[in-house]
Short mmCIF file of C-alpha atoms in Angstrom, two decimals:
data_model
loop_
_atom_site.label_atom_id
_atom_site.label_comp_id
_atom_site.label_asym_id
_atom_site.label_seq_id
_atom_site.Cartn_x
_atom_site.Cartn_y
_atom_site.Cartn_z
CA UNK I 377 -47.64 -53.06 -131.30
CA UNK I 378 -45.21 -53.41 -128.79
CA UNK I 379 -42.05 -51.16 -128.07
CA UNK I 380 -39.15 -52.53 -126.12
CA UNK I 381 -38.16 -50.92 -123.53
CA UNK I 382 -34.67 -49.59 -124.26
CA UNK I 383 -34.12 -46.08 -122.12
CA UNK I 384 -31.69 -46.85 -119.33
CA UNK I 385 -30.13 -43.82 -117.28
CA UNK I 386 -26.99 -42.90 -115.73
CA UNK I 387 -25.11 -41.82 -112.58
CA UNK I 388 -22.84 -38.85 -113.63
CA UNK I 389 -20.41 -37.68 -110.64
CA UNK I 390 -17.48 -34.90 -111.73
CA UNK I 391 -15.58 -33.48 -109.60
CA UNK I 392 -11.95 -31.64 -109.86
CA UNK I 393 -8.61 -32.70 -108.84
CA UNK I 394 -5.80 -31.05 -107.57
CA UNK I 395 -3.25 -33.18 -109.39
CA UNK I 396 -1.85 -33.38 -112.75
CA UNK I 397 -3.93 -36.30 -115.10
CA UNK I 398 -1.26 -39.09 -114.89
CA UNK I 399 -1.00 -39.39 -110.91
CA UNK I 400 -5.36 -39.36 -111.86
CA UNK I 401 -4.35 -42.27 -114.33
CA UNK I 402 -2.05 -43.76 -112.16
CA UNK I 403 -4.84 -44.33 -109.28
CA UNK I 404 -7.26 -45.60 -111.61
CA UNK I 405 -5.26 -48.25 -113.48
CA UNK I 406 -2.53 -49.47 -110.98
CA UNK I 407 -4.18 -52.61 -108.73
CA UNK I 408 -2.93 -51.28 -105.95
CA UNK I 409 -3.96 -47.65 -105.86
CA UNK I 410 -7.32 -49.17 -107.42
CA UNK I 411 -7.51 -51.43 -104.46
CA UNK I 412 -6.96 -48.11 -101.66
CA UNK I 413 -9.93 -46.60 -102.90
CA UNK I 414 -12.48 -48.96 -105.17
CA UNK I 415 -11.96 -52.68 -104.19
CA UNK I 416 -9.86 -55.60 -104.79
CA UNK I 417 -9.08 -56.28 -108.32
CA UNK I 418 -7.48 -58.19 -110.90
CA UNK I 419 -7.57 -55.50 -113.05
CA UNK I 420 -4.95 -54.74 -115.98
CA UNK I 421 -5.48 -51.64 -118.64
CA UNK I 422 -5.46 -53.51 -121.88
CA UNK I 423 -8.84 -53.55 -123.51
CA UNK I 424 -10.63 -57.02 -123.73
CA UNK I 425 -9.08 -57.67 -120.07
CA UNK I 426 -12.06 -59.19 -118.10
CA UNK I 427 -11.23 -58.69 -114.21
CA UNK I 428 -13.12 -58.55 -111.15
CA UNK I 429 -14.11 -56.36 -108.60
CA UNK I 430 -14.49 -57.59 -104.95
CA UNK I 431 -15.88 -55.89 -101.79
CA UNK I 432 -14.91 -57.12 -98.78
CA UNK I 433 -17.84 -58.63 -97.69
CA UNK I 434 -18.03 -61.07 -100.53
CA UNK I 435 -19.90 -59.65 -103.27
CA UNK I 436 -17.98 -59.77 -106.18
CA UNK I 437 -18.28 -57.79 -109.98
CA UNK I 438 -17.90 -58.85 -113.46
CA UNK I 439 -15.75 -56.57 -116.02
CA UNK I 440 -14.07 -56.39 -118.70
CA UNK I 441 -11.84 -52.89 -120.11
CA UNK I 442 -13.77 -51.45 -123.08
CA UNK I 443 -11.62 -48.16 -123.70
CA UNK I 444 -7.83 -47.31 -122.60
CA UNK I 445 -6.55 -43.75 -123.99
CA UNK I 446 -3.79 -43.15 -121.19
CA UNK I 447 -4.65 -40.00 -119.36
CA UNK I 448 -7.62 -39.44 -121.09
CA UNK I 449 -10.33 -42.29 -120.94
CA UNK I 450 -10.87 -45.33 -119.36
CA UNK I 451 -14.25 -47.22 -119.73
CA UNK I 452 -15.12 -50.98 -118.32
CA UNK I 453 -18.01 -52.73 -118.47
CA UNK I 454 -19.27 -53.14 -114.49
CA UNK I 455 -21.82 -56.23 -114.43
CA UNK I 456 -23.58 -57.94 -111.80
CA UNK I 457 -25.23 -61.49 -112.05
CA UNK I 458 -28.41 -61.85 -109.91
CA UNK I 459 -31.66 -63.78 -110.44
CA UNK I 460 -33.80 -60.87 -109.33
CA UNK I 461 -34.17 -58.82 -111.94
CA UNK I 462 -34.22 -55.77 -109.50
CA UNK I 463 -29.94 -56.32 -108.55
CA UNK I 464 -28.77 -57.48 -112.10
CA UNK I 465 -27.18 -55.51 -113.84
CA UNK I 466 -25.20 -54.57 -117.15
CA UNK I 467 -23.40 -51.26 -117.01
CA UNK I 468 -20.33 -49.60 -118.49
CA UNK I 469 -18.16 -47.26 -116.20
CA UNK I 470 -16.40 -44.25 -118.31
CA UNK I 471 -14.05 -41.87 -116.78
CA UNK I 472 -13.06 -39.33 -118.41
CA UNK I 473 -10.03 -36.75 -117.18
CA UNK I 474 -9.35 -33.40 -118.78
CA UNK I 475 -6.45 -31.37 -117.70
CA UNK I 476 -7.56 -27.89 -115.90
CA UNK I 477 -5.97 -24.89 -114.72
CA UNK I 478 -5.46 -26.13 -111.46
CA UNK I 479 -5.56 -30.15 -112.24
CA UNK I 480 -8.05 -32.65 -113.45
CA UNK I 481 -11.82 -32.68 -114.41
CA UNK I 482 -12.64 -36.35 -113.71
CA UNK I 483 -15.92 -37.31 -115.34
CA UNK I 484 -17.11 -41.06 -114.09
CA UNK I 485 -20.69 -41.78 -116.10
CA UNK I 486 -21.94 -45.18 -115.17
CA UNK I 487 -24.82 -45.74 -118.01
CA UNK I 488 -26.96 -48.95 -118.09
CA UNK I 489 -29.36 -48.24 -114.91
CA UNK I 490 -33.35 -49.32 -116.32
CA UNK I 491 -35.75 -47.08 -114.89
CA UNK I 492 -37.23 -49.66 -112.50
CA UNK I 493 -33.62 -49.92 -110.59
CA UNK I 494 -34.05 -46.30 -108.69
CA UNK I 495 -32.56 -47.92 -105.77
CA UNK I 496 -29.55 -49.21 -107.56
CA UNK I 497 -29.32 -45.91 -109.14
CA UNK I 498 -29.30 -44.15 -106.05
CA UNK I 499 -27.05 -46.18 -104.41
CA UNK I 500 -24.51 -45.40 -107.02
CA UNK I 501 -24.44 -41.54 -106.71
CA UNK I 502 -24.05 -42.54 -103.17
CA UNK I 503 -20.98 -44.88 -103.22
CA UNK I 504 -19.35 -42.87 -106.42
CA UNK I 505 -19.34 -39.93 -104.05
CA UNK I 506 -17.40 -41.44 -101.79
CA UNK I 507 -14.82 -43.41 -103.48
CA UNK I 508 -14.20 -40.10 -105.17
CA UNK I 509 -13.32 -38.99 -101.65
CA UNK I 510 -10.89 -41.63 -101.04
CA UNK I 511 -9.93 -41.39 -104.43
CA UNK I 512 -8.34 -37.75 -103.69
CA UNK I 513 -7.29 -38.76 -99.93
CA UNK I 514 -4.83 -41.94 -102.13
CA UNK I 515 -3.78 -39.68 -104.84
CA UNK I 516 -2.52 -37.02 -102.47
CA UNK I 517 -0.60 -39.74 -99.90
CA UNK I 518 1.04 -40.66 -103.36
CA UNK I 519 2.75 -37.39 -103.27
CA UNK U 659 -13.03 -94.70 -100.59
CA UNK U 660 -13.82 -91.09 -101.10
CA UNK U 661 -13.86 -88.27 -98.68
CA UNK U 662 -16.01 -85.29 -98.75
CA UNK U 663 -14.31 -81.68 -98.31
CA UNK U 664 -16.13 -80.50 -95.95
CA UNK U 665 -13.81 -78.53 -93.47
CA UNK U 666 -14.77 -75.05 -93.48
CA UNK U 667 -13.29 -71.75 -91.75
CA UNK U 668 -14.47 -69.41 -89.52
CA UNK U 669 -13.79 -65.42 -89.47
CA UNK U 670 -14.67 -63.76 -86.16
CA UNK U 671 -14.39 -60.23 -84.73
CA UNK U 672 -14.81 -59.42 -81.01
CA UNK U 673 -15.04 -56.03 -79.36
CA UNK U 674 -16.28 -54.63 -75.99
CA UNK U 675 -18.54 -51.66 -76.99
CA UNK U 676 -19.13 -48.96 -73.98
CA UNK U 677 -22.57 -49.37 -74.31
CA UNK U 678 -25.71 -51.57 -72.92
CA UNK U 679 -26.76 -54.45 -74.95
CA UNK U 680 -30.05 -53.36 -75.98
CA UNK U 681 -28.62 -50.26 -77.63
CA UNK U 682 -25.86 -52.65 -79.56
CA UNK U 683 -29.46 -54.70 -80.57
CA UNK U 684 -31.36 -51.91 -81.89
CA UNK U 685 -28.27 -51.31 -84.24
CA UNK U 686 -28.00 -54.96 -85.10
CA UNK U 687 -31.51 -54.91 -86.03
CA UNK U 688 -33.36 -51.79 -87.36
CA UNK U 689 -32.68 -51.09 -90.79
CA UNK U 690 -31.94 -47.59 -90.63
CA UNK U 691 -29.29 -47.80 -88.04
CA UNK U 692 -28.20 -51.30 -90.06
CA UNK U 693 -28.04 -49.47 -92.98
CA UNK U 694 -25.68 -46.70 -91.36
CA UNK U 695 -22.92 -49.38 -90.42
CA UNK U 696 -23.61 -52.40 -92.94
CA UNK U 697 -25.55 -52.19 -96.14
CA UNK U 698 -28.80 -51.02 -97.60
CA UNK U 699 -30.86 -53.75 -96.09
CA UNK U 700 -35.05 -55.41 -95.68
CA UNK U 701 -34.26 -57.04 -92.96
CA UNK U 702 -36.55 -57.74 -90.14
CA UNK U 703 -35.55 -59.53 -86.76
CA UNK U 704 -38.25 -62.36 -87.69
CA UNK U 705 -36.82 -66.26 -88.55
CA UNK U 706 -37.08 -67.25 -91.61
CA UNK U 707 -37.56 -63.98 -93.21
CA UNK U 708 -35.54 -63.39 -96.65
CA UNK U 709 -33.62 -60.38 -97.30
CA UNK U 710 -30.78 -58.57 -99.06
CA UNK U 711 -28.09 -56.75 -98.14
CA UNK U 712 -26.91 -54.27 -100.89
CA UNK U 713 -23.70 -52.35 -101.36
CA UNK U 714 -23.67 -49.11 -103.28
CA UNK U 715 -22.19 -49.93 -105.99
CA UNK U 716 -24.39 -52.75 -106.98
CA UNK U 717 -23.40 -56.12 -105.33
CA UNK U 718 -26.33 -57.92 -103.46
CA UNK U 719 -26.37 -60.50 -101.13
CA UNK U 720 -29.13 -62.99 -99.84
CA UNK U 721 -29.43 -63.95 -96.39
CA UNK U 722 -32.25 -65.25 -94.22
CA UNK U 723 -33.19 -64.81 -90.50
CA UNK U 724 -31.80 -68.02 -88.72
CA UNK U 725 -31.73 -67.00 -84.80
CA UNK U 726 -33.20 -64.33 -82.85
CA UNK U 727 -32.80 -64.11 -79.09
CA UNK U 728 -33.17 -60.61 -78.61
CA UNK U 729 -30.26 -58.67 -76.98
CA UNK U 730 -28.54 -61.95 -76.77
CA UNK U 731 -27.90 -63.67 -80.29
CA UNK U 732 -28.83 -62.75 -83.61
CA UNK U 733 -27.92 -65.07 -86.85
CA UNK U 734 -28.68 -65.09 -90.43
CA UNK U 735 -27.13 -66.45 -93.56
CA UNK U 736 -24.99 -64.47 -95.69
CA UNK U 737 -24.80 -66.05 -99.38
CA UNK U 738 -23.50 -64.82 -102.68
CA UNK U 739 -23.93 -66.63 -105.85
CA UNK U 740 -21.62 -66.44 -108.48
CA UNK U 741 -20.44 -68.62 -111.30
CA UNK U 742 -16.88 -68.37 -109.95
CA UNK U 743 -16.39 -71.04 -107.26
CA UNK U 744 -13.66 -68.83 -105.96
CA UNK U 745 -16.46 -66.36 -104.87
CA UNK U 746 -19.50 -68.48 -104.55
CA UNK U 747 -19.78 -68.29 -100.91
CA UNK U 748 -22.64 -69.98 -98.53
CA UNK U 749 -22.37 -68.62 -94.94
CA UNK U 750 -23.60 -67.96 -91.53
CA UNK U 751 -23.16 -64.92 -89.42
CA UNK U 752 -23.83 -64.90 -85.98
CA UNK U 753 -24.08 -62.37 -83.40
CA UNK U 754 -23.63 -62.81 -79.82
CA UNK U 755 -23.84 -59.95 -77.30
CA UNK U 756 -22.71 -60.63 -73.67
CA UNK U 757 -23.19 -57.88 -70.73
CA UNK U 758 -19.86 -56.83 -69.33
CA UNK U 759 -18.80 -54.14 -66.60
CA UNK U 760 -17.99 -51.61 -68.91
CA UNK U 761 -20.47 -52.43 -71.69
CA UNK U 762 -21.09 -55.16 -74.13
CA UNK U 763 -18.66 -57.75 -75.42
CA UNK U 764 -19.71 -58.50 -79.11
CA UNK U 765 -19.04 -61.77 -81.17
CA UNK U 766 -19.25 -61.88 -84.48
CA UNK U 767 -18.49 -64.98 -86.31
CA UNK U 768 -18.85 -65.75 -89.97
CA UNK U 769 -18.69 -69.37 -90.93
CA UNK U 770 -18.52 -71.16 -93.93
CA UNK U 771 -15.30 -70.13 -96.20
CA UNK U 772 -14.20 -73.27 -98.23
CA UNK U 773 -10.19 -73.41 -97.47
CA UNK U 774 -9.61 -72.41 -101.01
CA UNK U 775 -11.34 -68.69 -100.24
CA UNK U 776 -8.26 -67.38 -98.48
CA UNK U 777 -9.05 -63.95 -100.54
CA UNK U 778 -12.59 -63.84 -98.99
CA UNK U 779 -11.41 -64.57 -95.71
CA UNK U 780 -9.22 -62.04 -95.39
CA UNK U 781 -11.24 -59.93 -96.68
CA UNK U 782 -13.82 -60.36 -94.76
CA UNK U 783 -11.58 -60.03 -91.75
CA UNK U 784 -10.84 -56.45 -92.94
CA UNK U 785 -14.18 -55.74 -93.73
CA UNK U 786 -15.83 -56.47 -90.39
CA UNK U 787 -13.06 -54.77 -88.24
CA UNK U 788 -14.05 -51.46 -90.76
CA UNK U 789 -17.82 -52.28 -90.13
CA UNK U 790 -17.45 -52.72 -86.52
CA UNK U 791 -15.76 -49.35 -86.21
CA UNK U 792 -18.51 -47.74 -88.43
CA UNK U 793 -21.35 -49.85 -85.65
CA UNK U 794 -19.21 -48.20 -82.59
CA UNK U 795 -20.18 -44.91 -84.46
CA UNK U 796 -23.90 -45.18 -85.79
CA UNK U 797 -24.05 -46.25 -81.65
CA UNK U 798 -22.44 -43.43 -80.32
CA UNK U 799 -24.91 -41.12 -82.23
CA UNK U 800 -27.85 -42.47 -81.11
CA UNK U 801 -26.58 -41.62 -77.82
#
């Protein structure tokens, strides 16, 4: 018998905000504050919209918007093409903001890691940690 | 009669660093202290080795060891494959550190963006001015 191997994990980073959930929703669906503190983008929020993601250096990412409830829940697919089975990969990005006492509970789950891609993995905790930082230093200049 | 398009352009940053150039080398080409100012990295300072360079959030790119003259030039390829010919990119970095009064003067030049990549030209200029400032740090430390 063989099983397939389905299990994939995710990166969960929450965090919040000191601002209201629109000027959240603002920064993560306007090009330009996407651009100040993920990457480059082409990126519109209407779902079906495929749009990329590009780092500076060249390396470039493949999504499309799954999910648009305004100030509420945004979700995108977040691909990567490589031959080495170790880089590619398939994985869907969902924030999630809830309105708190004293401003916004952002949720960000990226879900589609295998278990073999610990580095990947890792590296994502890593880099969603700190584009939440810039994340907050953009929101708070757009005051 | 049919000509081939094969002008490419050339991004390069230049700064004198206040330090020798064998400290500026270690930097260029341990992985730890590469990792600290570049990307997640196997590389080794051996030609012909094959190795990635990995951003956090899941972009990888392939390169290979083309020059090393240590404390004097270092060069490898920089590629990215991608369906998109906008973002396909086939390139060469190259390193050269010269000995100054107060330091080292350090070349980087990247060659090989088609005259169609404008966006990956410029943002490659961006990225390497931010990389060279995070380089001047990871230095500093070591200090």
């Amino acid at each position: 018998m063989t099983v397939a191997a389905t299990e994939t994990r995710s990166v969960v980073v929450e965090r919040e905000f000191p601002f209201p959930p629109d000027k959240l929703w603002r920064a993560l669906t306007q090009p330009h504050l996407l651009e100040a503190w993920l990457m480059k983008n082409d990126f519109t929020p209407v779902v079906g919209h495929s749009f990329n993601l590009r780092g500076d250096w060249g390396g470039v990412l493949d999504c499309k918007v799954l999910t648009v409830e305004p100030n509420r829940t945004l979700a995108y697919s977040w691909d990567f093409a490589h031959d080495d089975p170790a880089f590619n990969l398939k994985s869907v990005v969902t924030f999630t903001l809830t309105p708190t006492a004293a401003g916004t509970h952002l949720r960000m789950e990226q879900a589609g890691f295998r278990p073999d891609q610990r580095q990947a993995t890792g590296g994502a905790r890593v880099g969603w940690a700190q584009m939440f930082d810039r994340l907050e230093q953009v929101v708070a200049q757009e005051d």
